[in-house]
Short mmCIF file of C-alpha atoms in Angstrom, two decimals:
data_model
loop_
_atom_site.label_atom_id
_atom_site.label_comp_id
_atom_site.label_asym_id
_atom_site.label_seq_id
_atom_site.Cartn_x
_atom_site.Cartn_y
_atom_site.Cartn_z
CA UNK A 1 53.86 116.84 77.69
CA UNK A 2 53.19 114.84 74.68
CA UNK A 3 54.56 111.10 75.45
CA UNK A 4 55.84 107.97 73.16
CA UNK A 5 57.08 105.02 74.44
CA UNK A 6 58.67 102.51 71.78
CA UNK A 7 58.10 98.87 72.22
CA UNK A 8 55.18 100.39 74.62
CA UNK A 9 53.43 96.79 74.21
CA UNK A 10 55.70 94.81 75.61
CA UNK A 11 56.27 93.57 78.80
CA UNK A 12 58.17 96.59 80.36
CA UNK A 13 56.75 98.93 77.99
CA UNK A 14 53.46 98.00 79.06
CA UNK A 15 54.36 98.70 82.61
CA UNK A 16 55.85 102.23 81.97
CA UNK A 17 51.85 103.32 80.20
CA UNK A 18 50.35 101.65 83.49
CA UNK A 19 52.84 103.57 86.00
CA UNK A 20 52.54 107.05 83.72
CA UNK A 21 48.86 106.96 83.86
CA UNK A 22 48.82 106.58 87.61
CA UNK A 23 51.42 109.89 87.69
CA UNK A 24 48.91 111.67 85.43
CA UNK A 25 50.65 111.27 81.78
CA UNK A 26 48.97 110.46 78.66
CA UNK A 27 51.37 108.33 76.78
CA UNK A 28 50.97 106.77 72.81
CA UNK A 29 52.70 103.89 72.41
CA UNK A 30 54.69 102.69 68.68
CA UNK A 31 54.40 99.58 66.78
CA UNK A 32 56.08 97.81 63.80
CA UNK A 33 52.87 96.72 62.96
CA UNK A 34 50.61 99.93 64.07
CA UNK A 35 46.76 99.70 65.04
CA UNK A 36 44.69 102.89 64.94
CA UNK A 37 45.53 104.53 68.10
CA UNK A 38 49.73 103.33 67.46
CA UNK A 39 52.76 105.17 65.97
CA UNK A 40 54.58 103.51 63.46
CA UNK A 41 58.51 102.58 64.54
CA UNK A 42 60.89 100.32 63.54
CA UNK A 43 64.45 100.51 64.56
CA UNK A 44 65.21 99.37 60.95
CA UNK A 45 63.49 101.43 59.33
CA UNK A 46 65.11 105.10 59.30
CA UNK A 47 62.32 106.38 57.77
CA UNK A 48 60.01 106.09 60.72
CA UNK A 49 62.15 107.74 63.00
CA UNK A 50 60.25 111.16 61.87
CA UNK A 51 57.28 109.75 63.58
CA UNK A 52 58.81 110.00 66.62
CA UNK A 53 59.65 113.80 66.66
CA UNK A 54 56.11 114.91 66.71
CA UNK A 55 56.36 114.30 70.49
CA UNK A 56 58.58 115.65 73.26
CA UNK A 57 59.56 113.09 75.27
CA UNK A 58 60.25 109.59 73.76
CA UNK A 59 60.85 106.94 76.03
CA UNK A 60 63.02 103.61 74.92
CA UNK A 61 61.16 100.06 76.26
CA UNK A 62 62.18 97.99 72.90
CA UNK A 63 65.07 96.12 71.68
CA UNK A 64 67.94 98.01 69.83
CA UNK A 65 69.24 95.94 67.08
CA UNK A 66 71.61 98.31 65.65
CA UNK A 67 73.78 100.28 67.32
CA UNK A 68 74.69 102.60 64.55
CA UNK A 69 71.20 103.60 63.91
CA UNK A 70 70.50 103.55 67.03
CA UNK A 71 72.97 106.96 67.87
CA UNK A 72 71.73 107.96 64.31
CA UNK A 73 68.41 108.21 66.13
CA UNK A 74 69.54 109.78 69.25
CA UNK A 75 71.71 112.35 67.49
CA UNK A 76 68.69 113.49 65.31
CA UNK A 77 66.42 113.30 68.32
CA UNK A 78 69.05 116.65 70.30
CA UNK A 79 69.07 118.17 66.72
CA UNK A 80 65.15 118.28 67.46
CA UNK A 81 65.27 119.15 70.51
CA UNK A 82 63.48 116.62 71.87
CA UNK A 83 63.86 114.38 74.86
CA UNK A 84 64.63 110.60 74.74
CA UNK A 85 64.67 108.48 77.70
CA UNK A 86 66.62 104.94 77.56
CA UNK A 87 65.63 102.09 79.53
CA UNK A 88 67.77 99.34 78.32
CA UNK A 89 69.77 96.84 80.42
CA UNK A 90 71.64 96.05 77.60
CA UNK A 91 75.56 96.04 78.72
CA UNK A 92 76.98 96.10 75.40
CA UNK A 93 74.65 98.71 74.64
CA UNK A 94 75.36 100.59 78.04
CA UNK A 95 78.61 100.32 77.29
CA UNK A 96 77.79 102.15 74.03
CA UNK A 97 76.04 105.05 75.79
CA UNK A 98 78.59 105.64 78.37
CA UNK A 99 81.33 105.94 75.79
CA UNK A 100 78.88 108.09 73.45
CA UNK A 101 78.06 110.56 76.36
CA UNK A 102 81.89 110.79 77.26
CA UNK A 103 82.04 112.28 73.79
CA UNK A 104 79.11 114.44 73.55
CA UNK A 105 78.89 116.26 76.63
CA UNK A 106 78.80 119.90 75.54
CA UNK A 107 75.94 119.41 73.21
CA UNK A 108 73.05 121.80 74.36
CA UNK A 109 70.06 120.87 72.11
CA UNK A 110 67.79 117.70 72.96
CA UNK A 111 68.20 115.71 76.28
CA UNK A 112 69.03 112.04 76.23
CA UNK A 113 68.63 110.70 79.79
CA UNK A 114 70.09 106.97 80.00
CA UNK A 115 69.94 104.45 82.86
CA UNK A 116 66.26 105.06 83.54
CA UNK A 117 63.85 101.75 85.20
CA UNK A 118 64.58 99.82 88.44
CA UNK A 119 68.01 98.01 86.90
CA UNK A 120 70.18 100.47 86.11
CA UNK A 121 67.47 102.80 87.05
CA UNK A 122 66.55 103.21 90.92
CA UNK A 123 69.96 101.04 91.73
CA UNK A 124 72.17 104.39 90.26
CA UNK A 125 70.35 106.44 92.84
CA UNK A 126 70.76 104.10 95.58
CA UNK A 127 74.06 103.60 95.00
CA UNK A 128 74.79 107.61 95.24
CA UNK A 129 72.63 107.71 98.34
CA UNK A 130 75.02 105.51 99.39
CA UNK A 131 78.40 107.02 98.77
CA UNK A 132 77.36 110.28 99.49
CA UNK A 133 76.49 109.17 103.20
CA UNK A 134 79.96 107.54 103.37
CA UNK A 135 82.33 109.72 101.99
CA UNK A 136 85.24 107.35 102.96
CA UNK A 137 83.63 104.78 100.82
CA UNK A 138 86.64 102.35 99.29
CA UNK A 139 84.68 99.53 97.92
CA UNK A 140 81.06 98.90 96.84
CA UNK A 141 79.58 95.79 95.87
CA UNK A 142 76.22 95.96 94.00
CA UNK A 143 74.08 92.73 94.64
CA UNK A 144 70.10 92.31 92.88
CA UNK A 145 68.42 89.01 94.75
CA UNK A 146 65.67 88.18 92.63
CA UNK A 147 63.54 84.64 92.19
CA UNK A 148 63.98 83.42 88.67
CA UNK A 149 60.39 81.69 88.62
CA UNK A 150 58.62 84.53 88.14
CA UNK A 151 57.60 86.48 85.30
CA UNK A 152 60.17 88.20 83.02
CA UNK A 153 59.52 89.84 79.22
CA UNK A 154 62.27 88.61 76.45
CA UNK A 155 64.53 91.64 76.95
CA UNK A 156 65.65 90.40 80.59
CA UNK A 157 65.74 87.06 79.23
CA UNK A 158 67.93 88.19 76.74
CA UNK A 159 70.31 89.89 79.50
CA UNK A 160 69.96 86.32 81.74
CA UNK A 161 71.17 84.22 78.66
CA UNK A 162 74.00 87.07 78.19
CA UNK A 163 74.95 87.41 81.66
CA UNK A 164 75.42 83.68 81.99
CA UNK A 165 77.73 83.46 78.83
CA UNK A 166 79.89 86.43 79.06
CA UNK A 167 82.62 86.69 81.37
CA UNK A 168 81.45 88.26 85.15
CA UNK A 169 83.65 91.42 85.57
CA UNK A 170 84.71 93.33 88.16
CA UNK A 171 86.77 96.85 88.58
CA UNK A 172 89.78 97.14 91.32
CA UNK A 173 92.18 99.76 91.88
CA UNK A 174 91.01 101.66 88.28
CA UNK A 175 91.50 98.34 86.31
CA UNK A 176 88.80 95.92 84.44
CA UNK A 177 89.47 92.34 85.56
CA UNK A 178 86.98 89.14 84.69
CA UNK A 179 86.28 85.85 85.46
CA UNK A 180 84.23 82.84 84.52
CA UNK A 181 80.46 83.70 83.94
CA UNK A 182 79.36 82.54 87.13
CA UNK A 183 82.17 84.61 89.14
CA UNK A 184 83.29 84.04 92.37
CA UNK A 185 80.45 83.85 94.77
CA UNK A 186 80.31 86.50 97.62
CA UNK A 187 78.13 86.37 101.12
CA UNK A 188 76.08 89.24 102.36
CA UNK A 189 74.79 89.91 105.45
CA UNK A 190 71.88 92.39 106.12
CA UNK A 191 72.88 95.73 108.28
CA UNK A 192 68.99 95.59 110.19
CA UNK A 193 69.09 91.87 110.82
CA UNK A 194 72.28 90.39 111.79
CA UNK A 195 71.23 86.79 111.11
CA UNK A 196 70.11 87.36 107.54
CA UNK A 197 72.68 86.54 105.17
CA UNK A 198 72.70 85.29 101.28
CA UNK A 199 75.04 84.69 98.82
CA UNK A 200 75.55 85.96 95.03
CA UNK A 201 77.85 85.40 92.63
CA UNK A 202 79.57 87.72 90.03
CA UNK A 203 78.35 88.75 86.90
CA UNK A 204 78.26 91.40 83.88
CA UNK A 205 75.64 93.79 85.12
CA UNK A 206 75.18 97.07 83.64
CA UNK A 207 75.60 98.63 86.90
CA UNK A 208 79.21 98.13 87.37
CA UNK A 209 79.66 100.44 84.25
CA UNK A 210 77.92 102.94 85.20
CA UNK A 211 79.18 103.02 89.32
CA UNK A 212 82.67 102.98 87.59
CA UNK A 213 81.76 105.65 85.51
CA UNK A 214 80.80 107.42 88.75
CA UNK A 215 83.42 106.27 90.95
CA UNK A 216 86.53 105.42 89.14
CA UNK A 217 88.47 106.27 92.37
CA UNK A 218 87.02 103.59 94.13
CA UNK A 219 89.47 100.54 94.90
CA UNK A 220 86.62 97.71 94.20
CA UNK A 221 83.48 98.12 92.48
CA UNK A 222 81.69 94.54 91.17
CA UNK A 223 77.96 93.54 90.92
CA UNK A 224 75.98 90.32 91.68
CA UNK A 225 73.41 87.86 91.15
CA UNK A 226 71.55 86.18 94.07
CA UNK A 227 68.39 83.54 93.04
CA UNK A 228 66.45 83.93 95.70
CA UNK A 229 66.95 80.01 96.55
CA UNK A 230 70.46 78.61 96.71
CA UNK A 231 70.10 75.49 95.67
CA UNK A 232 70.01 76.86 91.93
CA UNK A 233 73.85 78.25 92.85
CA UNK A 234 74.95 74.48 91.56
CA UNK A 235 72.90 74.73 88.53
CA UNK A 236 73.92 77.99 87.05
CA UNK A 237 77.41 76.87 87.83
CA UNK A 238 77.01 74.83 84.96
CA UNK A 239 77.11 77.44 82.69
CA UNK A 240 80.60 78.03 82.81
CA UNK A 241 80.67 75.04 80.97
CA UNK A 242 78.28 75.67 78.93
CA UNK A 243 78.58 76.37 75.14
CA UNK A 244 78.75 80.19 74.77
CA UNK A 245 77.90 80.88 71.35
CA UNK A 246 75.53 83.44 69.59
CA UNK A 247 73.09 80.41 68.70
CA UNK A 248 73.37 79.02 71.95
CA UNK A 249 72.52 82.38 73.91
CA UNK A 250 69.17 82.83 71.65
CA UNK A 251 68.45 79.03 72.85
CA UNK A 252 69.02 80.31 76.40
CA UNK A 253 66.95 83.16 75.83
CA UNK A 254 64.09 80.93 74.79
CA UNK A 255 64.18 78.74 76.83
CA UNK A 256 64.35 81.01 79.96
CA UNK A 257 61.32 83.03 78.14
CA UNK A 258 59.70 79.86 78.48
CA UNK A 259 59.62 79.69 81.57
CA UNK A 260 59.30 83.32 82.89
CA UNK A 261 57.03 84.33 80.17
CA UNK A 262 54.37 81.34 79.65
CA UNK A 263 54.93 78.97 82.88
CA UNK A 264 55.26 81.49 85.42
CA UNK A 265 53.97 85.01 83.42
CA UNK A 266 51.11 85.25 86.06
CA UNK A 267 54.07 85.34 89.07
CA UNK A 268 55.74 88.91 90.18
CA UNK A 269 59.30 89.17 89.96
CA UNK A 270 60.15 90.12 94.09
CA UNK A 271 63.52 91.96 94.06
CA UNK A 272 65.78 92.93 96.21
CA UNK A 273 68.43 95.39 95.14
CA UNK A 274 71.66 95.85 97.83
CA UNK A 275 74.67 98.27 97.59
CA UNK A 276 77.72 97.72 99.90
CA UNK A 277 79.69 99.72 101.18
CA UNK A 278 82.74 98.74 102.65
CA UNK A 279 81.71 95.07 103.26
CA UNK A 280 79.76 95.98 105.87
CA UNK A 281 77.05 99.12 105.65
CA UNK A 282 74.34 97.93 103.41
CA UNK A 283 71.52 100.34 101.90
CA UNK A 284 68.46 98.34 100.20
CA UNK A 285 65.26 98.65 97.99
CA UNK A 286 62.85 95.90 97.69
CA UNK A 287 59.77 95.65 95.32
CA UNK A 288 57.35 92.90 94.55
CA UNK A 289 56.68 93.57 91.18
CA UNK A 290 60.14 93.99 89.78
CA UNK A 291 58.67 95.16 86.39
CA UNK A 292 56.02 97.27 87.83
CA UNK A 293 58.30 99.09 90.08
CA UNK A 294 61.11 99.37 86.85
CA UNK A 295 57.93 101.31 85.02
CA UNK A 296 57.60 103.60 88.40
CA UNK A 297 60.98 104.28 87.84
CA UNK A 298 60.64 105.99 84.26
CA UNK A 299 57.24 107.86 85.16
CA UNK A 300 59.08 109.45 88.81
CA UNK A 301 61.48 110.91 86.64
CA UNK A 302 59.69 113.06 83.85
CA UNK A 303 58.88 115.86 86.27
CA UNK A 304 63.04 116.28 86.16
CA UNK A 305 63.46 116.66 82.53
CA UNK A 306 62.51 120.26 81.89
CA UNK A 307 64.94 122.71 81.30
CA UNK A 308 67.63 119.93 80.73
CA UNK A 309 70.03 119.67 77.81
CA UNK A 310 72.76 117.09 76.99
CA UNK A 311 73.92 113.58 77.42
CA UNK A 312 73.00 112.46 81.22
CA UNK A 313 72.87 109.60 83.36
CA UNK A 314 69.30 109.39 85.28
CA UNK A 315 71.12 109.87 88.40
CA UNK A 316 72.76 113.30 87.31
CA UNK A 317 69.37 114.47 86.65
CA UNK A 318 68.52 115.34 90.35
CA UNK A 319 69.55 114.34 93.78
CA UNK A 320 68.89 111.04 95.18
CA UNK A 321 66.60 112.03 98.20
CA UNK A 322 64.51 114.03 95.90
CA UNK A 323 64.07 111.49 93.07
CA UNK A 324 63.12 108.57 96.53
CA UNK A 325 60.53 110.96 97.58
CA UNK A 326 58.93 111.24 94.19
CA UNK A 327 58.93 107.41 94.26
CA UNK A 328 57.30 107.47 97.34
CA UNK A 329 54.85 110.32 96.36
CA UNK A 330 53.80 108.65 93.17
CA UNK A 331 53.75 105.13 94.57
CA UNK A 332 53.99 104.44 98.09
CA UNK A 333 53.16 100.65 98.76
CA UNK A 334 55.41 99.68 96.00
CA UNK A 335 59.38 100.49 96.85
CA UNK A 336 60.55 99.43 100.25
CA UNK A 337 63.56 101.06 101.77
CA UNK A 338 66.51 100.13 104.02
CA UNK A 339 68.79 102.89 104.19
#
């Protein structure tokens, strides 16, 4: 299987090569700016998109600037019949996707596999583990815990400065509903220890798309934020007062780059990912690289993608309990499970 990973020298990209070596793939990595052993690819540049079909799988790590080429590239990449593999947690560009594989679902070239990493990723799989062992399942709140000084690559600064601008939203009763960026703020308590509990607040996480997308018949379905300390609950607060802007999200973006990507770039991201069920039956993953565990995540799933066509959600690729042990099989010391 002949591998390339776009935007494969950046942070996450970076992290997928590392966690597909240690599975046994040989992956090439692109570049805008292409050394000897690098594909050229720019997602501005149509012309470079040929480059791409000379291998059969091509995994996603970079930033999409354009949507419409974007889906220009996908749509060429089933005419090839080639597989592509999207790791963005974009939600305007999940958004995208979901709406784009709601129209294309009888196509039976290529395979385009979306939702693939830790978040959206790992958490899609969870969250069907989940609901399948609750069948009576009314309401599921989605929750990541994560410490925000620790190191993060500009794409999930990107989606902090977003998060923190847009509205939080949340689905009820098979309606979209939102708030102020920093949403209500919810407490969760821990199913194995009764005296652990922690708050998050809402947000726009790409998650609540896609468990809507699976679960539309649910009555509640909302995700949230938890900083691992709560004293930084009264400081993100702020930003609902905060100018909201496009020029004011890039200074975000830099700023929190700044400090996740030069002050603290030698600190792993711990991460805790929760789904609830019912306000009261948690299941839970926790990692202690959060990047490291996202490129895990993309290399557990290539053994799933033979023989696939279509438009697909990671999770509609192969059961839950399958795609866990592979996790475990691949790398066992790095996902920690509460189920």
């Amino acid at each position: 299987m002949e591998i390339l990973i776009l935007g494969g020298k950046g942070e996450l990209g970076r992290q997928i090569v590392k966690a597909c070596a240690k599975a046994g793939y040989n992956c090439t990595s692109s570049s805008r700016n292409p050394q000897k052993s690098e594909v050229y690819f720019d997602w501005m540049v149509c012309k470079t998109f040929e480059n791409a079909f000379n291998y059969d799988v091509v995994i996603n790590a970079a930033p999409v600037p354009d949507f419409e080429l974007y889906f220009d590239f996908v749509k060429q990449t089933l005419t090839q019949k080639r597989i592509f593999v999207e790791t963005t947690a974009n939600s305007s560009l999940v958004q995208a996707i979901i709406a784009f594989q709601e129209q294309n679902k009888s196509t039976s070239l290529g395979l385009f596999v979306h939702g693939v990493g830790l978040f959206p990723g790992v958490s899609n799989f969870l969250f069907r583990a989940a609901t399948k062992q609750l069948p009576e399942t009314s309401k599921a709140t989605f929750n990541v815990k994560y410490s925000v000084f620790s190191k993060a690559g500009r794409d999930m600064c990107q989606l902090m400065a977003e998060s923190l601008t847009r509205p939080s939203v949340y689905y009820q009763d098979q309606e979209w509903f939102a708030e102020k960026s920093i949403g209500p703020i919810a407490v969760f308590q821990e199913k194995a220890q009764q005296k652990n509990t922690w708050k998050g607040f809402l947000a726009d996480l790409p998650d609540t798309q896609y468990f809507a997308a699976i679960r539309s018949d649910l009555k509640f379905i909302g995700s949230y934020f938890s900083p691992m300390a709560d004293a930084l609950f009264t400081l993100l607060k702020l930003f609902n007062y905060a100018p909201k802007g496009a020029v004011f999200v890039k200074l975000y973006a830099q700023s929190f780059y700044f400090m996740r990507g030069i002050l603290f770039k030698n600190r792993t991201s711990e991460m805790i990912i929760s789904v609830v069920i019912n306000d009261k039956d948690i299941s839970q993953i926790k990692v202690k690289d959060a990047i490291y565990a996202a490129g895990v995540g993309v290399a557990a799933i290539l053994p799933f993608l033979s023989n696939q066509t279509g438009v697909l959600r990671v999770d509609e690729l192969v059961e839950p309990e399958v795609f866990f042990e592979k996790l475990k099989h691949n790398e066992s010391d790095v996902f920690e499970f509460r189920m």
